[in-house]
Short mmCIF file of C-alpha atoms and ligand atoms in Angstrom, two decimals:
data_model
loop_
_atom_site.label_atom_id
_atom_site.label_comp_id
_atom_site.label_asym_id
_atom_site.label_seq_id
_atom_site.Cartn_x
_atom_site.Cartn_y
_atom_site.Cartn_z
CA MET F 1207 -9.37 15.02 -56.47
CA ASN F 1208 -12.23 16.58 -54.50
CA THR F 1209 -11.41 18.46 -51.31
CA ARG F 1210 -12.51 16.54 -48.24
CA PRO F 1211 -15.10 18.36 -46.12
CA ARG F 1212 -14.01 19.68 -42.74
CA LEU F 1213 -14.59 16.97 -40.10
CA VAL F 1214 -15.83 18.14 -36.69
CA THR F 1215 -16.99 16.12 -33.69
CA THR F 1216 -18.45 18.67 -31.24
CA GLU F 1217 -21.32 21.13 -31.43
CA ALA F 1218 -18.90 23.98 -30.63
CA GLU F 1219 -16.70 23.07 -33.62
CA LEU F 1220 -19.75 22.79 -35.88
CA LYS F 1221 -20.91 26.27 -34.85
CA GLN F 1222 -17.40 27.63 -35.41
CA ALA F 1223 -17.30 26.10 -38.91
CA SER F 1224 -20.79 27.45 -39.63
CA ALA F 1225 -19.76 30.98 -38.58
CA GLU F 1226 -16.63 30.91 -40.77
CA LEU F 1227 -18.36 29.45 -43.82
CA LEU F 1228 -21.38 31.79 -43.56
CA GLN F 1229 -19.09 34.79 -43.10
CA ALA F 1230 -17.29 33.87 -46.32
CA ALA F 1231 -20.65 33.30 -48.08
CA ALA F 1232 -22.02 36.66 -46.89
CA GLY F 1233 -19.05 38.35 -48.60
CA ARG F 1234 -20.15 36.75 -51.90
CA HIS F 1235 -23.81 37.83 -51.51
CA ARG F 1236 -24.74 41.26 -52.87
CA SER F 1237 -28.24 41.06 -51.41
CA GLY F 1238 -30.33 38.56 -49.51
CA ARG F 1239 -29.33 36.25 -46.68
CA PRO F 1240 -26.99 33.34 -47.04
CA SER F 1241 -28.38 29.89 -46.35
CA GLN F 1242 -27.19 26.80 -44.53
CA ALA F 1243 -28.32 23.21 -45.02
CA LEU F 1244 -28.12 20.21 -42.75
CA VAL F 1245 -28.31 16.67 -44.13
CA PRO F 1246 -28.76 14.25 -41.20
CA THR F 1247 -27.46 10.71 -41.86
CA MET F 1248 -26.29 7.64 -40.02
CA GLY F 1249 -23.38 7.09 -42.41
CA ALA F 1250 -22.88 3.98 -44.61
CA LEU F 1251 -23.55 6.45 -47.38
CA HIS F 1252 -24.62 5.53 -50.92
CA PRO F 1253 -25.69 7.51 -54.00
CA GLY F 1254 -29.13 8.13 -52.39
CA HIS F 1255 -27.35 10.20 -49.73
CA ALA F 1256 -25.25 11.87 -52.43
CA ALA F 1257 -28.54 13.01 -54.02
CA LEU F 1258 -29.59 14.61 -50.69
CA VAL F 1259 -26.27 16.42 -50.44
CA GLY F 1260 -26.43 17.40 -54.12
CA ALA F 1261 -29.89 18.94 -53.63
CA ALA F 1262 -28.61 20.79 -50.54
CA ARG F 1263 -25.48 21.95 -52.43
CA ARG F 1264 -27.49 23.41 -55.32
CA ALA F 1265 -29.76 25.48 -53.05
CA ASN F 1266 -27.51 26.60 -50.17
CA ASP F 1267 -24.27 28.44 -49.46
CA VAL F 1268 -23.16 26.13 -46.66
CA VAL F 1269 -23.80 22.38 -46.52
CA ALA F 1270 -23.31 20.43 -43.29
CA VAL F 1271 -23.83 16.67 -43.10
CA SER F 1272 -24.19 14.82 -39.81
CA ILE F 1273 -23.11 11.20 -39.39
CA PHE F 1274 -24.39 9.70 -36.17
CA VAL F 1275 -25.62 6.16 -35.55
CA ASN F 1276 -28.37 6.99 -33.09
CA PRO F 1277 -28.78 4.27 -30.42
CA LEU F 1278 -32.27 5.55 -29.49
CA GLN F 1279 -33.83 4.44 -32.78
CA PHE F 1280 -32.62 0.82 -32.73
CA GLY F 1281 -34.82 -1.87 -31.18
CA GLU F 1282 -32.20 -4.54 -30.61
CA ALA F 1283 -28.63 -3.95 -29.42
CA ALA F 1284 -27.45 -6.42 -32.08
CA ASP F 1285 -28.88 -4.24 -34.88
CA LEU F 1286 -27.03 -1.23 -33.48
CA GLN F 1287 -23.74 -3.22 -33.32
CA ARG F 1288 -24.24 -4.54 -36.86
CA TYR F 1289 -24.94 -1.14 -38.40
CA PRO F 1290 -22.11 -0.49 -40.91
CA ARG F 1291 -19.62 2.24 -39.95
CA THR F 1292 -17.70 3.42 -43.04
CA LEU F 1293 -16.41 6.91 -42.17
CA GLU F 1294 -13.48 7.03 -44.62
CA ALA F 1295 -15.63 5.99 -47.61
CA ASP F 1296 -18.37 8.36 -46.41
CA LEU F 1297 -15.95 11.29 -46.41
CA ASP F 1298 -14.91 10.48 -49.99
CA LEU F 1299 -18.55 10.35 -51.11
CA LEU F 1300 -19.29 13.63 -49.31
CA ALA F 1301 -16.25 15.31 -50.89
CA ALA F 1302 -17.55 14.36 -54.33
CA ALA F 1303 -21.09 15.48 -53.44
CA GLY F 1304 -19.82 18.88 -52.30
CA ALA F 1305 -20.37 18.92 -48.51
CA ASP F 1306 -18.52 21.68 -46.64
CA VAL F 1307 -18.51 20.22 -43.15
CA VAL F 1308 -19.20 16.81 -41.61
CA PHE F 1309 -20.39 16.58 -38.02
CA ALA F 1310 -19.62 13.09 -36.69
CA PRO F 1311 -20.03 13.30 -32.91
CA PRO F 1312 -19.30 10.49 -30.46
CA VAL F 1313 -22.34 9.24 -28.56
CA GLU F 1314 -21.24 11.15 -25.41
CA GLU F 1315 -21.48 14.46 -27.29
CA VAL F 1316 -25.12 13.83 -28.17
CA TYR F 1317 -26.19 12.04 -24.98
CA PRO F 1318 -23.74 13.25 -22.30
CA GLY F 1319 -25.96 12.01 -19.47
CA GLY F 1320 -26.75 8.67 -21.10
CA GLU F 1321 -30.14 8.06 -22.69
CA PRO F 1322 -32.32 11.16 -22.33
CA LEU F 1323 -35.25 11.08 -19.93
CA ILE F 1324 -37.29 13.53 -22.02
CA ARG F 1325 -37.91 12.56 -25.66
CA ILE F 1326 -39.99 13.65 -28.61
CA SER F 1327 -43.12 11.53 -28.96
CA ALA F 1328 -44.20 10.74 -32.52
CA GLY F 1329 -47.72 10.11 -31.20
CA ARG F 1330 -50.13 7.93 -33.14
CA LEU F 1331 -48.45 8.82 -36.46
CA GLY F 1332 -45.42 6.94 -35.18
CA GLU F 1333 -47.29 3.80 -34.14
CA LYS F 1334 -48.54 2.69 -37.56
CA LEU F 1335 -46.73 1.26 -40.61
CA GLU F 1336 -43.00 1.17 -39.72
CA GLY F 1337 -43.83 2.07 -36.13
CA GLY F 1338 -46.05 -1.02 -35.88
CA SER F 1339 -43.04 -3.27 -36.46
CA ARG F 1340 -40.47 -1.09 -34.71
CA PRO F 1341 -41.98 0.23 -31.46
CA GLY F 1342 -40.27 3.42 -30.21
CA HIS F 1343 -38.25 3.80 -33.44
CA PHE F 1344 -39.75 7.13 -34.44
CA ASP F 1345 -39.59 8.60 -30.92
CA GLY F 1346 -35.85 7.84 -31.02
CA ALA F 1347 -35.42 9.17 -34.55
CA LEU F 1348 -37.35 12.41 -33.88
CA THR F 1349 -35.47 12.98 -30.62
CA VAL F 1350 -32.12 12.90 -32.39
CA VAL F 1351 -33.41 14.90 -35.36
CA ALA F 1352 -34.58 17.60 -32.91
CA LYS F 1353 -31.09 17.68 -31.37
CA LEU F 1354 -29.34 17.67 -34.77
CA LEU F 1355 -31.54 20.55 -35.94
CA HIS F 1356 -30.40 22.53 -32.87
CA TYR F 1357 -26.74 21.71 -33.54
CA GLY F 1358 -27.10 22.51 -37.24
CA LEU F 1359 -28.72 25.94 -36.75
CA PRO F 1360 -26.68 28.58 -38.61
CA ALA F 1361 -24.26 30.42 -36.31
CA LEU F 1362 -24.93 33.75 -38.12
CA PRO F 1363 -28.20 35.12 -39.58
CA ALA F 1364 -29.05 32.75 -42.45
CA ASP F 1365 -31.90 30.68 -43.85
CA PHE F 1366 -31.87 27.11 -42.59
CA ARG F 1367 -32.99 24.00 -44.51
CA ALA F 1368 -32.76 20.31 -43.67
CA TYR F 1369 -32.89 17.51 -46.25
CA PHE F 1370 -34.52 14.08 -45.85
CA GLY F 1371 -35.12 11.25 -48.31
CA GLN F 1372 -38.59 10.52 -49.65
CA LYS F 1373 -37.60 6.84 -49.34
CA ASP F 1374 -38.29 7.10 -45.58
CA ALA F 1375 -41.67 8.68 -46.25
CA GLN F 1376 -43.06 8.13 -42.76
CA GLN F 1377 -39.97 9.68 -41.17
CA LEU F 1378 -40.23 12.64 -43.56
CA ALA F 1379 -43.94 13.15 -42.70
CA LEU F 1380 -43.13 12.95 -38.98
CA VAL F 1381 -40.21 15.40 -39.22
CA ARG F 1382 -42.42 17.85 -41.12
CA ARG F 1383 -45.08 17.48 -38.45
CA MET F 1384 -42.61 17.92 -35.56
CA VAL F 1385 -41.16 21.06 -37.13
CA ALA F 1386 -44.65 22.50 -37.70
CA ASP F 1387 -46.07 21.49 -34.30
CA LEU F 1388 -43.03 22.65 -32.30
CA ASP F 1389 -42.10 25.75 -34.37
CA PHE F 1390 -38.58 24.75 -35.39
CA PRO F 1391 -37.04 27.54 -37.54
CA VAL F 1392 -36.13 25.29 -40.45
CA GLU F 1393 -37.53 24.42 -43.88
CA ILE F 1394 -37.77 20.66 -44.43
CA VAL F 1395 -36.97 19.53 -47.98
CA GLY F 1396 -37.90 16.04 -49.23
CA VAL F 1397 -35.65 14.54 -51.93
CA PRO F 1398 -36.89 11.85 -54.36
CA THR F 1399 -35.79 8.24 -53.89
CA VAL F 1400 -32.78 7.09 -55.90
CA ARG F 1401 -33.18 3.65 -57.52
CA ASP F 1402 -30.75 1.16 -58.96
CA THR F 1403 -31.11 0.40 -62.69
CA ASP F 1404 -33.27 -2.64 -61.78
CA GLY F 1405 -35.69 -0.40 -59.84
CA LEU F 1406 -34.68 -1.34 -56.28
CA ALA F 1407 -34.54 1.74 -54.05
CA LEU F 1408 -31.02 2.35 -52.74
CA SER F 1409 -30.59 1.40 -49.09
CA SER F 1410 -27.66 0.59 -46.83
CA ARG F 1411 -29.43 -2.74 -46.21
CA ASN F 1412 -29.30 -3.88 -49.86
CA ARG F 1413 -25.70 -5.05 -49.29
CA PHE F 1414 -27.06 -7.84 -47.06
CA LEU F 1415 -29.19 -9.40 -49.87
CA SER F 1416 -27.96 -12.53 -51.69
CA PRO F 1417 -28.33 -12.40 -55.50
CA ALA F 1418 -31.50 -14.55 -55.30
CA GLU F 1419 -32.95 -12.34 -52.55
CA ARG F 1420 -32.16 -9.21 -54.50
CA GLU F 1421 -33.97 -10.60 -57.54
CA ALA F 1422 -36.95 -11.49 -55.33
CA ALA F 1423 -36.93 -8.03 -53.70
CA LEU F 1424 -37.69 -6.41 -57.07
CA VAL F 1425 -41.34 -7.30 -56.53
CA LEU F 1426 -41.44 -4.42 -54.03
CA PRO F 1427 -40.91 -1.59 -56.58
CA ARG F 1428 -42.85 -3.60 -59.19
CA SER F 1429 -45.99 -3.80 -57.05
CA LEU F 1430 -45.78 -0.10 -56.13
CA HIS F 1431 -45.32 0.94 -59.76
CA TYR F 1432 -48.30 -1.22 -60.71
CA LEU F 1433 -50.40 1.01 -58.43
CA LYS F 1434 -48.69 4.17 -59.69
CA GLY F 1435 -49.60 3.28 -63.29
CA GLN F 1436 -53.25 2.98 -62.29
CA ALA F 1437 -53.14 6.28 -60.36
CA ASP F 1438 -51.51 8.06 -63.34
CA ARG F 1439 -54.31 6.77 -65.58
CA HIS F 1440 -56.96 7.75 -62.97
CA GLU F 1441 -58.14 4.15 -62.69
CA PRO F 1442 -59.32 2.48 -59.47
CA LEU F 1443 -56.35 1.07 -57.53
CA ASP F 1444 -56.06 -2.71 -57.61
CA LEU F 1445 -54.58 -3.16 -54.15
CA GLY F 1446 -55.54 -6.84 -54.16
CA GLY F 1447 -53.55 -7.36 -57.36
CA ALA F 1448 -50.49 -5.63 -55.90
CA LEU F 1449 -50.73 -7.77 -52.75
CA ALA F 1450 -51.03 -10.91 -54.90
CA MET F 1451 -47.86 -9.94 -56.82
CA ILE F 1452 -45.90 -9.79 -53.56
CA GLY F 1453 -47.56 -12.97 -52.27
CA SER F 1454 -46.46 -14.88 -55.38
CA VAL F 1455 -42.72 -14.51 -54.64
CA PRO F 1456 -41.69 -17.26 -52.20
CA LEU F 1457 -38.64 -15.50 -50.69
CA VAL F 1458 -40.64 -12.38 -49.84
CA GLU F 1459 -42.76 -11.97 -46.72
CA LEU F 1460 -45.15 -9.00 -46.70
CA ASP F 1461 -45.31 -6.73 -43.67
CA TYR F 1462 -47.67 -4.07 -45.07
CA LEU F 1463 -48.80 -2.45 -48.28
CA GLU F 1464 -51.02 0.59 -47.84
CA VAL F 1465 -52.19 3.61 -49.77
CA VAL F 1466 -52.30 6.59 -47.40
CA ASP F 1467 -52.80 10.32 -47.23
CA PRO F 1468 -49.28 11.85 -47.54
CA ALA F 1469 -49.59 14.08 -44.45
CA SER F 1470 -51.82 12.17 -42.02
CA LEU F 1471 -50.74 8.69 -43.23
CA GLU F 1472 -54.37 7.58 -42.83
CA PRO F 1473 -55.29 4.70 -45.21
CA LEU F 1474 -57.05 5.73 -48.42
CA ALA F 1475 -57.05 2.54 -50.45
CA PHE F 1476 -60.51 1.45 -49.59
CA ASN F 1477 -61.86 4.78 -50.83
CA CYS F 1478 -60.23 4.45 -54.21
CA GLN F 1479 -60.52 0.78 -55.13
CA ASP F 1480 -63.97 1.14 -56.68
CA THR F 1481 -63.71 4.68 -58.00
CA PRO F 1482 -61.16 6.34 -60.32
CA PHE F 1483 -58.12 7.55 -58.38
CA THR F 1484 -57.91 11.32 -57.95
CA GLY F 1485 -55.90 13.57 -55.63
CA GLU F 1486 -52.60 12.71 -53.99
CA ALA F 1487 -51.51 9.71 -51.96
CA LEU F 1488 -48.55 7.58 -51.01
CA ALA F 1489 -48.35 3.85 -51.63
CA LEU F 1490 -46.06 2.45 -48.91
CA ALA F 1491 -44.82 -1.08 -48.47
CA ALA F 1492 -42.48 -3.08 -46.25
CA VAL F 1493 -41.32 -6.65 -46.83
CA ARG F 1494 -38.83 -9.04 -45.33
CA VAL F 1495 -36.54 -10.84 -47.77
CA GLY F 1496 -34.57 -13.44 -45.83
CA GLN F 1497 -33.12 -11.57 -42.84
CA VAL F 1498 -33.43 -8.16 -44.52
CA ARG F 1499 -36.34 -5.79 -44.00
CA LEU F 1500 -36.91 -3.43 -46.93
CA ILE F 1501 -39.23 -0.46 -47.31
CA ASP F 1502 -40.25 1.51 -50.38
CA ASN F 1503 -42.95 3.92 -51.49
CA VAL F 1504 -44.21 5.84 -54.51
CA GLN F 1505 -46.13 9.08 -54.71
CA LEU F 1506 -49.50 8.69 -56.44
CA GLY F 1507 -51.15 11.53 -58.34
CA TYR F 1508 -48.24 13.98 -58.15
O1 PAF X 3015 -32.82 8.53 -41.88
C1 PAF X 3015 -31.83 8.39 -41.13
O2 PAF X 3015 -30.71 8.10 -41.57
C2 PAF X 3015 -32.00 8.61 -39.64
O3 PAF X 3015 -33.23 8.16 -39.21
C3 PAF X 3015 -31.74 10.06 -39.20
C4 PAF X 3015 -32.74 11.01 -39.84
C5 PAF X 3015 -30.33 10.47 -39.60
C6 PAF X 3015 -31.88 10.17 -37.68
O4 PAF X 3015 -30.97 9.35 -37.02
#
């Protein structure tokens, strides 16, 4: 059986654990600095999260995972209440994935004075795509990520990396931008999306799909891989065809499908529909299947 990671609930305990684990790691290092990773999560963990922790484990001496359901990034109170809390199963998954320490603070530890007055603003990058449907979501997500990056800073001299899934491509682009714009001393590492055997990207929301909805949802990865095939062959991108694929599935309602620059998230599609695709881009899509909103993306030209 795998050893369970150490569970801590306060910043002080996390720093104490970091100091002890880094001290032990420094003893093993002949040269060079040890390194510490933080994997921020909201729990309800699945193999996609295990891949984040696995990537962190392979590249770092100390791996901390945070589990915190952040009220600031939820639009409706009902969504926050409904969010699955599965700490025991999460700890088992994290033991198998090799985490050293799990930071699962109560809400009062993170927001002792209630909701913070001062927040990180995602700016116009946070208003498009997901931000268009979920106003304020990215301000809330970046605010907690900023706090978690402070909590997760190594307690002794060490390199610091934080791991985020490519599945949430807009969040990843925004975190990279925040860290660059505000000089956070951390390297941000993006980890490829993990998919089920049928192609559906793993998500804690997939559990809410009925079998018929799940079957219908497969049009999301199918339409994105249609575009990826064209990009790989340096053909013009048939965005209209991809939209028509989604439109042909009755249970699926399209929110957006866009081809964007990976860093600025500015739309590119209309520059590459008539000419062969070159360079790098992201094809991003969001759909609603019944009550469940799903997002997915593929990298084009990588
Ligand atoms: O991607 C998530 O799970 C969350 O948005 C994050 C990064 C843990 C912040 O709450």
